CSV table of C-alpha atoms and ligand atoms in Angstrom, one decimal:
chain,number,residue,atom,x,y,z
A,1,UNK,CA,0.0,0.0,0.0
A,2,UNK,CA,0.7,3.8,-0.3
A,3,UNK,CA,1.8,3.4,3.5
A,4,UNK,CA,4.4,0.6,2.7
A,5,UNK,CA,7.5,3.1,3.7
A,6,UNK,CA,6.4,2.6,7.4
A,7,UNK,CA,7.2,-1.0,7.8
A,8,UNK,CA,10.4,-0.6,6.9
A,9,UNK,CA,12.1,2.2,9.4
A,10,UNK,CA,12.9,-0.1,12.6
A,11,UNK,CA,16.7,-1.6,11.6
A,12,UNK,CA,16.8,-5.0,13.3
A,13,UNK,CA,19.8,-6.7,14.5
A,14,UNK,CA,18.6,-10.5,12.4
A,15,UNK,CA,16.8,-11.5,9.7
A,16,UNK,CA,14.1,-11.3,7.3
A,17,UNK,CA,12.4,-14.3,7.8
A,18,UNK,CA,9.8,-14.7,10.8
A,19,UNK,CA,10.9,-17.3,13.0
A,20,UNK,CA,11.1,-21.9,15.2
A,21,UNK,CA,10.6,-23.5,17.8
A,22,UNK,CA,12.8,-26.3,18.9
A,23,UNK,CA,15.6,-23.8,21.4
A,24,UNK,CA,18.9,-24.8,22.6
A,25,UNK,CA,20.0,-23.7,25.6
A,26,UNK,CA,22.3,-20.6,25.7
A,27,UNK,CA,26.0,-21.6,25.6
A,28,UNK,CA,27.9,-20.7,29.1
A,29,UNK,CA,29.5,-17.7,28.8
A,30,UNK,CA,33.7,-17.6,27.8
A,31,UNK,CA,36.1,-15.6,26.0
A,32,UNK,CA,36.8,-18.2,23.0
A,33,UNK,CA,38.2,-17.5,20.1
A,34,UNK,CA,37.9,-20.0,17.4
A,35,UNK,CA,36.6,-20.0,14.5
A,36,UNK,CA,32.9,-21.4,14.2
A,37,UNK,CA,31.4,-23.6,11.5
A,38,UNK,CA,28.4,-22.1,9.2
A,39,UNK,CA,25.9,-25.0,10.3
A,40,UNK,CA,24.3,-26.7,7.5
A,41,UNK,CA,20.2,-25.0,6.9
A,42,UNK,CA,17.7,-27.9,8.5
A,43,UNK,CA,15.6,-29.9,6.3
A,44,UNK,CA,12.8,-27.9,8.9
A,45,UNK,CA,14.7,-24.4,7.7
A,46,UNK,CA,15.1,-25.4,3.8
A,47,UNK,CA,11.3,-26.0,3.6
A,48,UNK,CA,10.3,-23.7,5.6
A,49,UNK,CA,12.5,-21.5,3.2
A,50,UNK,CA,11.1,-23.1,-0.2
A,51,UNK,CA,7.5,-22.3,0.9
A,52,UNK,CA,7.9,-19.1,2.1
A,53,UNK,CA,9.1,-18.7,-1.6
A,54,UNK,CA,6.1,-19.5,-2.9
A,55,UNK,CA,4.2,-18.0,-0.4
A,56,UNK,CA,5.5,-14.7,-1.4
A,57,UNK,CA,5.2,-15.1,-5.0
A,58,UNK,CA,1.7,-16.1,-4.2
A,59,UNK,CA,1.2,-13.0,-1.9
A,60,UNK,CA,2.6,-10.5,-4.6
A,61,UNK,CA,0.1,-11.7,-7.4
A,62,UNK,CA,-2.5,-11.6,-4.4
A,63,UNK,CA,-1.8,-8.0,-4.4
A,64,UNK,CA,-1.9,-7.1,-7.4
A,65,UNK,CA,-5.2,-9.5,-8.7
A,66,UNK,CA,-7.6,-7.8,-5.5
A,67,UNK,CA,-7.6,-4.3,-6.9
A,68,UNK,CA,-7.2,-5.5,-10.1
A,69,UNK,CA,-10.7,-7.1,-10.1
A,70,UNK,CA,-12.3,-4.4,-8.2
A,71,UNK,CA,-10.2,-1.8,-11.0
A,72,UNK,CA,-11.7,-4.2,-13.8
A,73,UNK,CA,-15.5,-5.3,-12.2
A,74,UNK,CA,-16.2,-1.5,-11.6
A,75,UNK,CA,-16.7,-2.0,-8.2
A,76,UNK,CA,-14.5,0.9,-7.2
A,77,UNK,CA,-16.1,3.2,-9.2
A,78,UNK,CA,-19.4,2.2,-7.1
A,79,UNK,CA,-17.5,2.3,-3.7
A,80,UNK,CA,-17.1,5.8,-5.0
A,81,UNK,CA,-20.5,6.3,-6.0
A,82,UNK,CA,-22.0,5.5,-2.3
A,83,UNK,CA,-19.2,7.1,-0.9
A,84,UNK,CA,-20.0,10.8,-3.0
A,85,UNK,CA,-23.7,10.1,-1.9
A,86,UNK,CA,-22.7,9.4,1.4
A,87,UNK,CA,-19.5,11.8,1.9
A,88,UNK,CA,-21.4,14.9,-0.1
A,89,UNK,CA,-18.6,17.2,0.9
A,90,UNK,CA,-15.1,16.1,-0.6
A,91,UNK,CA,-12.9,15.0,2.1
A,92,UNK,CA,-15.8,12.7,3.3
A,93,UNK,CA,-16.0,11.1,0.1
A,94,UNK,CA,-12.2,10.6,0.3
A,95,UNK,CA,-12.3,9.4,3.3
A,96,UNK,CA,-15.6,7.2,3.2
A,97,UNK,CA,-14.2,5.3,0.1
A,98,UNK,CA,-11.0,4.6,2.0
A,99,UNK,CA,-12.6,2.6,4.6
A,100,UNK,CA,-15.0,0.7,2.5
A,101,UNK,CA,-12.2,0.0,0.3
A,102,UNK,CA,-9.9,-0.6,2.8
A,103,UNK,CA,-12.0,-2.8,4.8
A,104,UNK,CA,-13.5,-5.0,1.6
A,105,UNK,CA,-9.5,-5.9,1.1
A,106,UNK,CA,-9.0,-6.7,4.7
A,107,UNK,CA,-11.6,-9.3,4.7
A,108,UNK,CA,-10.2,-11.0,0.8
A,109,UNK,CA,-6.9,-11.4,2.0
A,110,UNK,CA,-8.4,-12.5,5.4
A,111,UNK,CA,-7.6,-16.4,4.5
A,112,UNK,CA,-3.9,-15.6,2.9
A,113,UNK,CA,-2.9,-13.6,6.0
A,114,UNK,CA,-4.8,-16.8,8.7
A,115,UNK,CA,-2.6,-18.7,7.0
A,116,UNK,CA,0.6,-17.0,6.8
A,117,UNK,CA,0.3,-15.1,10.0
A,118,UNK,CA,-1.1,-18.2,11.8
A,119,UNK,CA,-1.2,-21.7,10.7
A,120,UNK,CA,2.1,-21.7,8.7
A,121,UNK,CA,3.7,-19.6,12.1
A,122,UNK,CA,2.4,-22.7,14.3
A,123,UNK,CA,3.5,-25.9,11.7
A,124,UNK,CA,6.8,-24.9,12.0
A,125,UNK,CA,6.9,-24.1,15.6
A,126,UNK,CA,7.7,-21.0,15.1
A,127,UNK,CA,4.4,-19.4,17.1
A,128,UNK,CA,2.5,-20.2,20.4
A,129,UNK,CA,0.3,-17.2,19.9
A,130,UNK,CA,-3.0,-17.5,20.7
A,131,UNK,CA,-5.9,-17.3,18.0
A,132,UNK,CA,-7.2,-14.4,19.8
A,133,UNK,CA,-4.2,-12.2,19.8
A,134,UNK,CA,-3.5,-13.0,16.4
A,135,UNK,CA,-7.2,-11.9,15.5
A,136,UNK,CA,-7.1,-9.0,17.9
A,137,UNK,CA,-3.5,-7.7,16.4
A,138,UNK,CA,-4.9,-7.7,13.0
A,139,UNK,CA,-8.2,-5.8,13.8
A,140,UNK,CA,-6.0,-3.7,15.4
A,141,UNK,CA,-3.9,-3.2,12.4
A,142,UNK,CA,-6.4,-2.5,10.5
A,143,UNK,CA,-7.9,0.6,12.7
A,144,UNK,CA,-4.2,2.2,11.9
A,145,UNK,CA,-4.4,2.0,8.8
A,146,UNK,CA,-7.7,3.3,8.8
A,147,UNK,CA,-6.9,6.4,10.8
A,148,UNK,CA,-3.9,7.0,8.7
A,149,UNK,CA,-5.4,7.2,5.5
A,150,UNK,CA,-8.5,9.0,6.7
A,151,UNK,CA,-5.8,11.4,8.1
A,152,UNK,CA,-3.5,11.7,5.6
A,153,UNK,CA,-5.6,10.0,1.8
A,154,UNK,CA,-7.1,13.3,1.0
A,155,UNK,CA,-3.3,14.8,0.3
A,156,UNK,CA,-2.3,13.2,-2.7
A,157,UNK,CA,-6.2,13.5,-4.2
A,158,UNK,CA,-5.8,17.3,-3.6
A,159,UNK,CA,-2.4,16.9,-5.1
A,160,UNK,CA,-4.0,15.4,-8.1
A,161,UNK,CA,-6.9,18.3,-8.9
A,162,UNK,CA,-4.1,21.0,-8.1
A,163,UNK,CA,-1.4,20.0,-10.1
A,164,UNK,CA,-2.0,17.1,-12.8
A,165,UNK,CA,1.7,17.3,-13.8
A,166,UNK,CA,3.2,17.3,-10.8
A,167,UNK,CA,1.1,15.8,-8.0
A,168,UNK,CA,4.1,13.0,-7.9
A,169,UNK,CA,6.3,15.2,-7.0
A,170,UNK,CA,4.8,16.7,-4.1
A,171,UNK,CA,3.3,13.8,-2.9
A,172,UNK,CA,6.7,12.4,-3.0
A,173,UNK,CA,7.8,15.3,-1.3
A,174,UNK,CA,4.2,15.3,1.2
A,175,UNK,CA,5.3,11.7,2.2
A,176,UNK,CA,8.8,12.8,4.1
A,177,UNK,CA,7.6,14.6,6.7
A,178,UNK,CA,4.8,11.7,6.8
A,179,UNK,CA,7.3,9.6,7.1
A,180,UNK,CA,8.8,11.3,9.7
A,181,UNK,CA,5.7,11.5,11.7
A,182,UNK,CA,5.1,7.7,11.5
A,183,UNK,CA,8.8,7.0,12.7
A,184,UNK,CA,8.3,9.5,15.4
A,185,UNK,CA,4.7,7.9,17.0
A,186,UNK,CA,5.2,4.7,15.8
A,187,UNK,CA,7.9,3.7,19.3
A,188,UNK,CA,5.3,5.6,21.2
A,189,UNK,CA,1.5,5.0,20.2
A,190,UNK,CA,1.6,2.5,17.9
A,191,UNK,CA,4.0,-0.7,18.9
A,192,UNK,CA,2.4,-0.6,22.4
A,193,UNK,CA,-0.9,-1.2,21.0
A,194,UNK,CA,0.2,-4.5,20.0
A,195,UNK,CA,2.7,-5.5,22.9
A,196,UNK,CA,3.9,-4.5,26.1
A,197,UNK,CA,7.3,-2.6,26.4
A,198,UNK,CA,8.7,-1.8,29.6
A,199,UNK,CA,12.6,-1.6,31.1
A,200,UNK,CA,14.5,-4.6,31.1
A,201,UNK,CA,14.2,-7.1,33.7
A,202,UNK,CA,17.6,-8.3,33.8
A,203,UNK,CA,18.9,-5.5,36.0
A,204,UNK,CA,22.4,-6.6,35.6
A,205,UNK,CA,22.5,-7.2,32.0
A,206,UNK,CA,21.2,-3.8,31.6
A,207,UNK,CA,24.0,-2.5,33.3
A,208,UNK,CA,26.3,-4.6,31.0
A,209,UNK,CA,24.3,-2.8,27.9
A,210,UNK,CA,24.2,0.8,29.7
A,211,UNK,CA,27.7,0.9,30.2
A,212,UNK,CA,28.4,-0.7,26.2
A,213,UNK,CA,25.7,2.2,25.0
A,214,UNK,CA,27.6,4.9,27.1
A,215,UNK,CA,30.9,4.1,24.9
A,216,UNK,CA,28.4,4.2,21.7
A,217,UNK,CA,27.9,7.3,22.7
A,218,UNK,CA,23.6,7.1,23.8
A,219,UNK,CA,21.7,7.9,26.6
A,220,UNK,CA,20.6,4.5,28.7
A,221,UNK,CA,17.7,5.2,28.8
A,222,UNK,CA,16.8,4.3,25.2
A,223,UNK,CA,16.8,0.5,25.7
A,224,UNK,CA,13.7,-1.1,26.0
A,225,UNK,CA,12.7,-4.7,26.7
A,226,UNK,CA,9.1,-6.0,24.9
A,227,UNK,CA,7.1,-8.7,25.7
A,228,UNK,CA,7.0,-10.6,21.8
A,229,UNK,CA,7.2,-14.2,23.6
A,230,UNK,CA,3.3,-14.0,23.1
A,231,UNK,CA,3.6,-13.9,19.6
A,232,UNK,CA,6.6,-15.8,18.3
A,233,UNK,CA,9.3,-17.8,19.4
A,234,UNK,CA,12.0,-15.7,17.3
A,235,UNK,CA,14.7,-13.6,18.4
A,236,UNK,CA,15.1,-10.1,17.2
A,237,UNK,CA,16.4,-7.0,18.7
A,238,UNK,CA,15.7,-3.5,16.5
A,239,UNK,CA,16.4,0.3,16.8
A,240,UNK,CA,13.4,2.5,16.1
A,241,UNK,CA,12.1,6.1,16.4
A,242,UNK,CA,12.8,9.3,15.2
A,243,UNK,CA,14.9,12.1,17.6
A,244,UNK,CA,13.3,12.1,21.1
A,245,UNK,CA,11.6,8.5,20.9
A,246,UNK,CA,14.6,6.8,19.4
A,247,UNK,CA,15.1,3.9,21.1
A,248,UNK,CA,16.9,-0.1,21.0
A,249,UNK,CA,14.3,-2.5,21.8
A,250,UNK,CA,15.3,-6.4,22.5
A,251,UNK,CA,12.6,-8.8,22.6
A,252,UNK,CA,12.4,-11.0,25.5
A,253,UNK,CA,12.5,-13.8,23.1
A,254,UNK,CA,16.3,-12.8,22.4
A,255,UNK,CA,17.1,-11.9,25.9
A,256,UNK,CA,16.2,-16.0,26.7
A,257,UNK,CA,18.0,-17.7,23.6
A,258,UNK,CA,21.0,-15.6,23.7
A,259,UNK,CA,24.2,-15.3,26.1
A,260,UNK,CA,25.4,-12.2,27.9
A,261,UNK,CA,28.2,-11.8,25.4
A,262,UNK,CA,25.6,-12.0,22.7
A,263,UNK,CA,23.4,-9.8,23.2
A,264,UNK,CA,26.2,-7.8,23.7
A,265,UNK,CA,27.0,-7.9,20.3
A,266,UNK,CA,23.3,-7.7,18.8
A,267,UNK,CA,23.5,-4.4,20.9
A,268,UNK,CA,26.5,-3.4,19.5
A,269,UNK,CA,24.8,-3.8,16.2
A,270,UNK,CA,22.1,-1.7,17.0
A,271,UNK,CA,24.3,1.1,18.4
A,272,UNK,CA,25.8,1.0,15.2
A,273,UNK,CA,22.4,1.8,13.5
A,274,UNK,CA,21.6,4.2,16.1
A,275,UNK,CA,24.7,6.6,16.5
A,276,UNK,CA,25.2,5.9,12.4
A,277,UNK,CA,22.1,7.6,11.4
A,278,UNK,CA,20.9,4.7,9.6
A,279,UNK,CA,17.0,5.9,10.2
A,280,UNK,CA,17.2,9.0,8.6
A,281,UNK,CA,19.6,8.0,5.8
A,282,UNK,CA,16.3,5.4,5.4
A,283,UNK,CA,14.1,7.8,5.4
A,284,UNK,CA,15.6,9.7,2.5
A,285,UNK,CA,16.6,6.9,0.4
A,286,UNK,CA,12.8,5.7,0.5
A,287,UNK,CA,11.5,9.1,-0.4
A,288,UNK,CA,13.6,9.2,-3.4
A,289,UNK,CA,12.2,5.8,-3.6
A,290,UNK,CA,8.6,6.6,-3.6
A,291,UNK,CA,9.0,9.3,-5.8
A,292,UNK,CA,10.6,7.0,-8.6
A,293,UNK,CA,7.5,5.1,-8.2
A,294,UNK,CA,5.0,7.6,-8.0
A,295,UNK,CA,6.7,8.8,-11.4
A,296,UNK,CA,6.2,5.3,-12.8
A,297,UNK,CA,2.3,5.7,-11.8
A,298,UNK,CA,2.0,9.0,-13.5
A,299,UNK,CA,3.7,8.0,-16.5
A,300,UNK,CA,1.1,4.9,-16.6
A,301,UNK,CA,-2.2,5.6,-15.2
A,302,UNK,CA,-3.5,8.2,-17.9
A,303,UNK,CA,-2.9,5.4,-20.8
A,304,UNK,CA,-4.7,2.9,-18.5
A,305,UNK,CA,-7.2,5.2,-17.9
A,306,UNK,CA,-7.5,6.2,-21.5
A,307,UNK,CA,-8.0,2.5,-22.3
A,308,UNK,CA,-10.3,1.4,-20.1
A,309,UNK,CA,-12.2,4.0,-18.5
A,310,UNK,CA,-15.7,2.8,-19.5
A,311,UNK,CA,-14.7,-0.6,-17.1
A,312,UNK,CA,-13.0,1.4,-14.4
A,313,UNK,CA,-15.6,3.9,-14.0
A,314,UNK,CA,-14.1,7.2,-14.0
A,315,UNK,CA,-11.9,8.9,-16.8
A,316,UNK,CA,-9.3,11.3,-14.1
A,317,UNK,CA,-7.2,10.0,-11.8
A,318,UNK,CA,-8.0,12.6,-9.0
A,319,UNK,CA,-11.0,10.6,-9.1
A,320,UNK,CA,-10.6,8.4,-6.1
A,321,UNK,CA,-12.3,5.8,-7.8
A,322,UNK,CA,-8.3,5.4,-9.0
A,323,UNK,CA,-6.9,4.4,-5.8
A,324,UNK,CA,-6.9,0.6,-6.8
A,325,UNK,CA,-5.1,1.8,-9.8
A,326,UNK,CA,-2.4,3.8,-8.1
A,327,UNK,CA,-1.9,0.4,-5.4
A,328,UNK,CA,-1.1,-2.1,-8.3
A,329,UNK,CA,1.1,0.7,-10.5
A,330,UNK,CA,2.8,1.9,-7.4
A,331,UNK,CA,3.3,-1.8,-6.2
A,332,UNK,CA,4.9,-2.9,-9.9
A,333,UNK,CA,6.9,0.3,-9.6
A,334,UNK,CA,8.3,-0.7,-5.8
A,335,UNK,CA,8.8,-4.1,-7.2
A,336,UNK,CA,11.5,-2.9,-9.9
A,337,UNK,CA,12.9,-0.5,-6.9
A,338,UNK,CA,12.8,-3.1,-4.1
A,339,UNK,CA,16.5,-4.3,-5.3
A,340,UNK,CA,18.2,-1.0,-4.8
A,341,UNK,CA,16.7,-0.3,-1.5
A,342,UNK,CA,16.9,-3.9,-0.2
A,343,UNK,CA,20.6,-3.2,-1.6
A,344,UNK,CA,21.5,-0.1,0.4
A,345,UNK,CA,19.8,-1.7,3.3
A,346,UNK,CA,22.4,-4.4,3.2
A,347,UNK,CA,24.8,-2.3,3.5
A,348,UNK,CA,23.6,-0.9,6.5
A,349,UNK,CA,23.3,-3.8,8.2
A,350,UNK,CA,26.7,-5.1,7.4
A,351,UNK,CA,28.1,-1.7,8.7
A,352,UNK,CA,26.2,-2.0,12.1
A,353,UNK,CA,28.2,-6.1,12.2
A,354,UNK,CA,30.9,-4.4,12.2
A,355,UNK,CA,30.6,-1.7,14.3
A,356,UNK,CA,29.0,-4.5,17.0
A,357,UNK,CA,32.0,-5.8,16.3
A,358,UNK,CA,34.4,-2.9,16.6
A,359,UNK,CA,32.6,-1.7,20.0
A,360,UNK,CA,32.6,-5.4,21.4
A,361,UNK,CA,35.6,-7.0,19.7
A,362,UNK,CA,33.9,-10.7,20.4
A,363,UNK,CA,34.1,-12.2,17.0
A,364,UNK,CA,33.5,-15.6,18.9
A,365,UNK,CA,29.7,-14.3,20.5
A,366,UNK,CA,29.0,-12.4,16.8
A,367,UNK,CA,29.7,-15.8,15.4
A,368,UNK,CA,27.4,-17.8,17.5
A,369,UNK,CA,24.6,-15.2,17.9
A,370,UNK,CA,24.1,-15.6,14.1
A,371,UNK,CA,24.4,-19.2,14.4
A,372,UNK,CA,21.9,-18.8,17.1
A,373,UNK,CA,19.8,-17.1,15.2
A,374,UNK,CA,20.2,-19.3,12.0
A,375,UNK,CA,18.9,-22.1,14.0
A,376,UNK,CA,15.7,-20.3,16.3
A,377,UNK,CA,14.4,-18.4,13.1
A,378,UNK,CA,14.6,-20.8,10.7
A,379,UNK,CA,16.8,-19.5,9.0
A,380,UNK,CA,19.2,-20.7,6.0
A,381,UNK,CA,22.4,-19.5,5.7
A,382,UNK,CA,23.0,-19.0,1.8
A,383,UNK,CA,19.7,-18.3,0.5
A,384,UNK,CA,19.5,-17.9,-3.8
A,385,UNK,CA,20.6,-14.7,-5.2
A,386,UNK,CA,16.6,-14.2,-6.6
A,387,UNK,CA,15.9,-14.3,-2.7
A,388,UNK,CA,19.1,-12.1,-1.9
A,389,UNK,CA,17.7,-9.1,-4.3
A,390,UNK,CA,14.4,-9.2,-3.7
A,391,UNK,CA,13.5,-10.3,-0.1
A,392,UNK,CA,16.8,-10.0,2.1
A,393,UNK,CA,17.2,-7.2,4.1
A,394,UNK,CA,20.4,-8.3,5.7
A,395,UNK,CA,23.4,-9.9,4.4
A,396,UNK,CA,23.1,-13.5,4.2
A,397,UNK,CA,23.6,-15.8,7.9
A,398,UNK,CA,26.6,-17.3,6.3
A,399,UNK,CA,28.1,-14.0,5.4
A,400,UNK,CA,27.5,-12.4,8.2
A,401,UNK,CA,28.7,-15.8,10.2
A,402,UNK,CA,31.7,-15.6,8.2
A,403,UNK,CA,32.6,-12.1,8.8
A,404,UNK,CA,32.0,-11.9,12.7
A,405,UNK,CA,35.5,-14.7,12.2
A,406,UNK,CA,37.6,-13.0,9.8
A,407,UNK,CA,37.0,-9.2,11.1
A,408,UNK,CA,39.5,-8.4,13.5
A,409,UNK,CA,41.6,-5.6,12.9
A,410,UNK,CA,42.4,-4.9,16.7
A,411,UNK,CA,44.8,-7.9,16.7
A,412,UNK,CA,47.0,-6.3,13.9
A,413,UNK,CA,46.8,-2.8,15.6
A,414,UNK,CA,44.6,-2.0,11.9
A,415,UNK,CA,42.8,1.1,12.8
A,416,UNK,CA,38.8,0.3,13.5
A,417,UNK,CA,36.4,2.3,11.3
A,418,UNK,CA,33.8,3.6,13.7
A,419,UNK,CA,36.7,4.1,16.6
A,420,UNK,CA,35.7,7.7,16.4
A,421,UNK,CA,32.4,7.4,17.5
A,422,UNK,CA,33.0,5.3,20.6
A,423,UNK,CA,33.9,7.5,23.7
A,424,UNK,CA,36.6,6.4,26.3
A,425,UNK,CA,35.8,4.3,29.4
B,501,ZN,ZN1,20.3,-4.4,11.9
């Protein structure tokens, strides 16, 4: 959806995959040093791999067939109808034939999301959530999306009517500081309506983490601890916000699978996001983004429309009888774009390895944290390149495995990349 740019801004310390649910116990803590093995992907991890393959292929077409049919049936254009009757004035309209439309794809994709969110979470043991959270989370969902767009919809449409020519632009432009805003509220009023945050328990590990965030060069009290062991059995940690509610949140699914040396490091990764600006830089980079995109819609909606507008129903695109129109043009645009920004993301995430590397200098806990998390999320360590471009947001497990051995400059007195960001003891 238009609102896509939201669910990327937190920068998690793992993967891109959900999550399992057979867990070995935390190795003792030590200060070894050898080198550690890239364990072979499960037969549990390469299916649960394949599928989600197909899934997502399946989910993309998904996506673009529901407003496709509702496009091609004329059954926006008569959303639109009873939403003018309804709406009389303008913004009502607008906002009345967002929530009908809105809600009338909720309850389509209703069976694809069961599954996927549910039944295929709980086959591979990757989920005890209850059926009632699930349901609850997605109804919950839902009324943020709603609010957003009956906040916020109405800006591109007048967009549209004011400048024809250039309503990409300054949507493109509109959607920063929307973007902004979402980063801002979402650590404050939006995760909590879906689980509970609070300090961290482990009062002693938090001291650990204080002091390691003090040398990163960040205020203590930005780390939060959330309860996700009601949803999943994954482990994730993730730095979100924007200026005063930027924060590092662990879940306490992490906090049980992992060591004190390892989280350690999955903290120094996320310092490395945090003091490294990698939210903002985000932020940017997906404007441009959405402004390519947007582009891509102008260029192609007013031959569509052209075409077909005795099907569609409506013959301008500041109609918003067009919005199913604008979804599956801007979601084929974000497809051709998804590489570069999956790209650059990458390359975030391998700096933050290494500046939880640089900060901790415990190539032996980086090594098995990833293994770690290879094993609790399902994970498989070399995923295909087709995978790689359009899916991962992190640099491959065995990569990333491989590097938290081989990156040690400290032990040739090398100078360390980031050493200027981290403050003396
Ligand atoms: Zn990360």
């Amino acid at each position: 959806m238009l609102f896509a740019g939201m669910l990327v801004l937190s920068l998690c310390a793992v993967m891109d995959a959900q999550t399992t649910g057979t867990r070995s116990p935390a190795p003792a803590s030590d200060t070894r040093t050898e080198r550690v093995a890239v364990p072979e992907p499960t037969p549990q991890a390469l299916s649960y791999y394949r599928s989600g393959n197909v899934l997502w292929i399946v989910g993309n077409i998904w996506d673009l067939l529901i407003p496709s049919l509702l496009l091609f049936l004329g059954v926006s254009a008569r959303i639109r109808n009873w939403a003018r009757r309804r709406g009389r004035k303008w913004f009502f309209e607008i906002a009345l034939y967002f929530i009908a439309f809105t809600v009338i794809v909720f309850l389509v994709d209703i069976p694809l999301s069961y599954y996927q969110g549910f039944v295929r979470q709980h086959a591979y043991g990757l989920s005890n959530q209850t059926f009632d959270k699930w349901a609850r989370d997605e109804v919950t969902g839902l009324l943020v999306g709603l609010v957003g767009g009956i906040l916020f919809m109405w800006v591109p449409y007048l967009l549209l009517t004011k400048s024809p020519r250039r309503w990409w632009l300054y949507t493109g432009l509109a959607a920063i500081p929307f973007i902004v805003l979402v980063a801002l509220v979402q650590p404050i009023w939006i995760d909590p309506l879906f689980n509970r945050f609070g300090p961290m328990k482990d009062k002693a590990l938090e001291a650990d983490i204080l002091s390691l965030a003090e040398r990163a060069g960040i205020e203590g009290s930005r780390v939060f601890e959330v309860a996700k062991s009601e949803d999943t059995n994954a482990v994730n940690a993730y730095v979100a916000g924007f200026g005063a509610t930027k924060r590092i949140v662990l879940w306490d699914t992490i906090l049980a699978k992992l060591n004190r040396e390892q989280i350690l490091v999955v903290m120094g990764h996320e310092m490395g996001h945090y003091v490294l600006g990698h939210v903002w830089k985000l932020i940017l980079m997906l404007s441009a983004l959405i402004i390519a995109a947007l582009y891509a819609v102008h260029r192609t909606a007013g031959w569509l429309i052209a075409r077909y507008r005795h099907g569609f129903g409506f013959s301008e695109l500041s109609d918003v009888a067009s919005l199913p129109l604008i979804l599956v043009l801007f979601s084929l645009a974000s497809l051709v774009v998804t590489p570069i920004a999956l790209a650059v993301q990458r390359h975030f995430e391998h700096e933050a390895d290494r500046f939880g590397l640089e900060i901790t200098q415990d190539n032996y806990a980086a090594a098995t944290a990833f293994v770690t998390l290879q094993q609790e999320n399902l994970g498989v360590p070399r995923p295909g390149r087709l995978y790689t471009w359009w899916r991962a947001s992190h640099p491959t497990l065995g990569d990333r495995i491989d590097f938290s051995n081989d990156y040690r400059p400290w032990e040739s007195n090398q100078p360390l990349v980031y050493e200027s960001y981290f403050k003396r003891p």
